[in-house]
């Protein structure tokens, strides 16, 4: 695209309008009243404006449009005759004729001689002035005593009035002259061209219209009529804001403002001078000249009277309609009739009234008024294309015209050439007569055409020469040349004779043609005449035969008859045509030829426009010109390309050349996705470093689909701007009137305008297919229509494609449906409302992006390093906390991504490898998905940090703390009872491996199982194999037969020690003695976070457990030879697993510390150990403990440093609950928290889909599996226990692990059973529901337990007492059981209410569970808020399918195999032998255990084992677990340490039994044992 | 394939009449705002809702780091410079030069009631040569009418940009009347990698 010809064009319809007005005005409406007409052209005179006036090619109207005030026209008449004639001849200047008649517009002023341009004029003028003034002085002297004429005081009025009052304001030329005459140094208007006027003054010759002395005198002394000054003032003021023309004129008129005063001053000055003369010559006193008089006063009345005679003041009142319309005509409103009437321009009502009144007064013809009684007016006359010239000198303007004219000429030449050619062809062809006739007529027409063209050609040539002359004179006058433009008229010498011959031949040919033509015509007419005459004759004959008196003779000479008058005849006698006169024709032809053709012998002029001329260098130019050039240099232009009103690209900013050309030469590729509706170029101009201004918009047509790249021609689109630019140098500016004439006449107002040459086309794709928009039957039709509807641009492209939006917009913007402009749009909206267009959801900004890219997207995405970096940044689990990403791609192994990719790939594929059971695999997958979705929901909340996370601030001790400290000093010291002190909490950031330690303080244990004496008499162990302790203990009473029956009290029963294993790190305590050992030891275990990520979320998701195993240390004497016994002791230490406590790390993390006594999980069968203790000794010691079963250990576990647990996010979830209910829950919770902040109160929970649900909806009687009910039909207690066991067999998976730190999600019972995983709440809910179904009174009990922390238990009411059920273990406790892990009770939840514990104590031991007492239990639903009958979220019924026994058996085998392999792996340095016999024995035994739930089988089992494995020392135990995954099983086996035995001849036995319960709940039994053959 | 590390800090701000300043910042790599006039955005927002703009910024990929943030509120006790020392650490990969990252800043002041009001908008490009750069980013804020200025002087608040685009797009600026705010000081270290491979010398 290139902007060419950035030149000023002066197309302004206003100018033409202005010129037109005086035509309509009466002679009285003189130039003074012009101002009030300004509003008129905008209103009405557009009628007169041919539509072509708008679209006049700029080049034609370029130069000489007069800024046609009537006054200028006068001066034009006198001076510019030569200039204007060519303008009239210019056939293209459509607008020119408009202004022509105005020149002869009448004026009321006396004829004013036009301004002189010469020094001579000035001189002689001055001379004459002086004479006249002299004369006037003498006259004045004589009249001195008389009244001073009235205009005098008026001059002292405000300058603006004066200016109007005297007619000077309308005579710029004259004014300038006068001011210069009187005072050259007088500062006058700043209109810039005056500079040049002054310069030219000395040079220009005397113009012909030089004023005579008389005229000059008149000019200065004439007292102009104080004509309609009132009427002109007001409209002028009102029209100040009118068209730009006005402003120009306003400036014009302001120029002479000081003039009136100047003149008076001048006169006074002259008077003074005269006075001095008189003083010198006649010696007269000043008082003779000066007289003091009272101020002259003319009464207002008189003045008004006078004015009334002279002035016509149009009324401002509304003109009644009947006056404006012809008589008896009702106003007719076209709009009401449904015709479209464009919106009129806003004109104040008063202005309209004034106008109407004036029109009525001036032209009673009413032709200004339409049918509706309003002034005729077109819609908005404002030109849609703004225009203004840039910084230009006049030369450029001329040059532009010249150039265009030249082009035109060339074109015409061609046309002539073309038109001549066909003229010759027919002559060579002589076929048929008809053809010849056709050709002849063709020739005739062509000839006519040629004549016209030739005439035009000549005119153009004349114009060119004239313009060039003008330009030359201007260059001369300016004394510099701006453009390299040069017109060379090449004379082509012609052979005079040949030329004359040719000329003559052509004329002759034409004449002969014409003659022929005429002859034909004549013949034709003769024929007509003859036939007509025949008829007439026949008729006459008939007449004659009737009368029978006429004679013959007449028939021969019809001509004679013609002469004979037949007054009575009806048919008119035909007149014979006159024969053609050759001479006349020849005369005509010759005349025409002389006019339009080159005379023979006259040299042929070929104008050649070249750029060979030299431009005056800067240093030779005047300063103003240099300034202008510099200004031009500062200016730069760029274009924006707007597609569908969106800017898509822009060109570079290019400086404006000295010839006002800017070459861009850029191609913009647009890949469009929307329908092309508009393509606009915005031309921006930048001046220096200041901002850019939008010069103009150029609307380019969307090319036809056939126009593709390469085929599109370069087109020129014109633009112009309406900006006003006034420059302080030689430049023309824009919208500022100026004149080419030295005297400032013939004013022009040019606007910036120019041309953009561009080409728009569709691209061609790679395969040669043009990339044109597809022909959519819907859109293609309207597109052209839409393009025209300009209003569309206001709603943007997207609106266009959406019909509904378009229709809406049309309705909103109140489109006039009758407006023809909107017709296509309206039709479109009406017709196509069903069209659904595709609106792409993206918008491509820059296509060139591709070209500038370093690499392609694919390559960027292929980079492993970037991928790794991004994945790490996105905290993808596999890459979270990935350290040190290699610098080079080649250093990154492809397998890094394998896991991640596999996970992505397998997201929906169920992987059964890790999960032996397919159902579990599905569940695990599902859980994973739920987890991901939930985590995504809370992603933002996760990154929400609390102030405490970021800032750890040591509290400055205040006075109260100091006081307390001081007080403590005085406190009694109790060193034997140390207290735990609170520690500083540490945020999880900035931690690394080894910083965190797990502190396990093992204090003591109770009721550790004791070794059983070997009872069998028949299996007296050999001495060497007896236990060391046993031996030692038994040594005083060696081989006492009674030691099995009554143990001596002093005997060492067991030597337990505690081993804590966490993350495969193992620590153990020292060995203590006895069943109630006290260690009081602190074990320190390092903590390692997964992937070294110590963030809160990571820590929360640590799934590791702390295993606290209690072992019995057994010493065996391995001395082989008894003889050495005296000299050495050889013992082997064996340890026997007694039980374990398993505490999840997450519990420790959230609880910060765990302090309490826990029940040790002991295997149901512990061979060689007995829980029966020496009842005598223990009972007396601690009666309470005797009630309990099992062993207990007291622990204190914490972390060092203390970590701040992550806050679980309490987000506001959306809910389907009633709003009132939710408010009530909030209120209830707030009240409860106020009273007992530490007690757990739960009213709403979040279900698995993330919605808030009222908690009681979870409780509903649900049927347990029928299988369980059938087991003990008559024993409800046993059934309840079985049910509890069933529930406890469902694997435990804390929410905090699966949804790290986010929230507690509650799944319904069926979901829970499907997932087969859940935490305390789900277990408790299910158990509670089963109990309710069994007819028990059961509640969900929320409270704190050890070690779980806040948890849920189930409370049931039996006949007389309450039972507390731990749903996760299946155990139950009485209310007053000391070893009940539940330590505090917060609230009870039933199926229809919630009760909050408001008793003083919260320990179940000390509270009353009678919920009917409102003083003890605060209920949620009460009388004020009755239970609304909430429906349950639980299913109606649980459906249990029987678990596939075969699948269970298969799983059993696989687990056994895997475990065996694991044990072998754990013993890498030893041979692991499996005792098959023992294994099969154990395998038989495990189902028994399941059946009896691990009770009361020990003795039988032992007996059987002893019987079968008599030769072996056997140590082992069964483990019982719910089945979820394989990993916990392996961990559990590992933690028992069975594999640690490194006796050379050890053998192992491992048996697995899986008992399937309904709904795929599996109970897993693992029996591990080690056997050592006794020798 | 080239990489850009931006490591540095927003040191602080001087020259603001308000005390208790904090700064919101962001690094943009799409030059959408520069090219599209604001009207375009409005039209799009109105008619299409959220829309994916495939701009030149698509050439930039954030490998790690946070694109935007907010500093703490700093009330200078000594001197008039508010120190934030807010770290910026970003790692970009780019396949082109278009949409070179630019930093836009909004300085806000918090008054004694905890209300925040705008103190200045600022914008600067991330330097394109490697090394440590000390940047001073002058800021401005919309002035509003005299009524709004009066209201701002007494009750706080004041005009803010509806769309942050105007901070870095030149399209609609002419409609704004602005007053100068203070200067935000930045210290940015640039590490460029592989630009030479694509003929970009730095």
Short mmCIF file of C-alpha atoms in Angstrom, two decimals, chain A residues 645-647 650 795-799 805 839-846 848-849 852-857 859-861 863 865-866 869-870 872-873 887-889, chain B residues 1-3 5 32 34-37 40 43-44 46-48 51-56 59 61-65 91 93-98 193-195 198 200:
data_model
loop_
_atom_site.label_atom_id
_atom_site.label_comp_id
_atom_site.label_asym_id
_atom_site.label_seq_id
_atom_site.Cartn_x
_atom_site.Cartn_y
_atom_site.Cartn_z
CA UNK A 645 -13.47 -2.08 12.90
CA UNK A 646 -10.70 -3.84 14.65
CA UNK A 647 -7.23 -2.77 14.16
CA UNK A 650 -0.47 -0.80 10.99
CA UNK A 795 -21.98 -2.89 17.00
CA UNK A 796 -18.90 -4.61 15.81
CA UNK A 797 -18.39 -7.65 13.79
CA UNK A 798 -19.45 -10.13 16.32
CA UNK A 799 -22.81 -8.51 16.48
CA UNK A 805 -27.87 -9.34 18.73
CA UNK A 839 -18.64 -17.22 15.86
CA UNK A 840 -15.14 -18.40 16.45
CA UNK A 841 -14.03 -18.18 20.01
CA UNK A 842 -10.68 -16.81 19.21
CA UNK A 843 -9.24 -13.89 17.40
CA UNK A 844 -5.90 -13.95 15.75
CA UNK A 845 -4.03 -10.76 16.20
CA UNK A 846 -0.92 -11.02 14.22
CA UNK A 848 3.22 -12.27 10.94
CA UNK A 849 4.05 -13.81 14.24
CA UNK A 852 9.27 -13.92 13.21
CA UNK A 853 9.30 -16.92 15.40
CA UNK A 854 12.54 -18.54 16.25
CA UNK A 855 11.10 -21.95 16.39
CA UNK A 856 7.79 -23.58 15.85
CA UNK A 857 5.40 -24.45 18.59
CA UNK A 859 9.74 -27.63 18.73
CA UNK A 860 9.07 -25.56 21.78
CA UNK A 861 6.81 -28.19 23.15
CA UNK A 863 11.89 -29.42 24.64
CA UNK A 865 13.83 -29.20 29.73
CA UNK A 866 10.98 -26.77 29.34
CA UNK A 869 10.41 -27.01 34.29
CA UNK A 870 6.78 -26.41 33.66
CA UNK A 872 7.68 -28.84 38.28
CA UNK A 873 6.22 -25.39 38.38
CA UNK A 887 20.57 -27.50 31.46
CA UNK A 888 20.60 -29.40 28.22
CA UNK A 889 17.88 -31.43 26.71
CA UNK B 1 13.56 -21.95 22.54
CA UNK B 2 15.31 -19.08 24.02
CA UNK B 3 14.98 -18.58 27.68
CA UNK B 5 15.15 -15.44 33.50
CA UNK B 32 -2.84 -7.46 23.11
CA UNK B 34 -0.95 -2.40 22.71
CA UNK B 35 -2.55 -3.30 19.49
CA UNK B 36 -6.21 -3.27 20.17
CA UNK B 37 -8.05 -0.13 20.96
CA UNK B 40 -12.45 -3.41 20.71
CA UNK B 43 -17.23 -4.85 22.06
CA UNK B 44 -15.74 -8.24 22.56
CA UNK B 46 -20.15 -7.33 25.46
CA UNK B 47 -20.79 -9.67 22.65
CA UNK B 48 -18.67 -12.67 23.15
CA UNK B 51 -12.56 -14.78 24.51
CA UNK B 52 -9.27 -16.30 23.77
CA UNK B 53 -7.03 -13.83 22.10
CA UNK B 54 -4.26 -15.47 20.21
CA UNK B 55 -1.84 -12.68 20.38
CA UNK B 56 1.85 -12.40 19.97
CA UNK B 59 5.18 -16.92 21.89
CA UNK B 61 5.67 -19.56 27.98
CA UNK B 62 6.06 -19.23 31.65
CA UNK B 63 8.18 -22.11 32.79
CA UNK B 64 8.14 -21.29 36.44
CA UNK B 65 7.52 -18.46 38.76
CA UNK B 91 11.53 -18.06 33.99
CA UNK B 93 10.75 -19.68 27.36
CA UNK B 94 10.03 -17.91 24.14
CA UNK B 95 9.91 -18.66 20.51
CA UNK B 96 9.96 -15.08 19.40
CA UNK B 97 10.66 -11.57 20.44
CA UNK B 98 7.17 -10.24 20.13
CA UNK B 193 19.84 -18.01 26.98
CA UNK B 194 20.04 -19.20 23.41
CA UNK B 195 19.10 -15.88 21.91
CA UNK B 198 18.50 -17.29 16.66
CA UNK B 200 19.56 -12.06 18.46
#
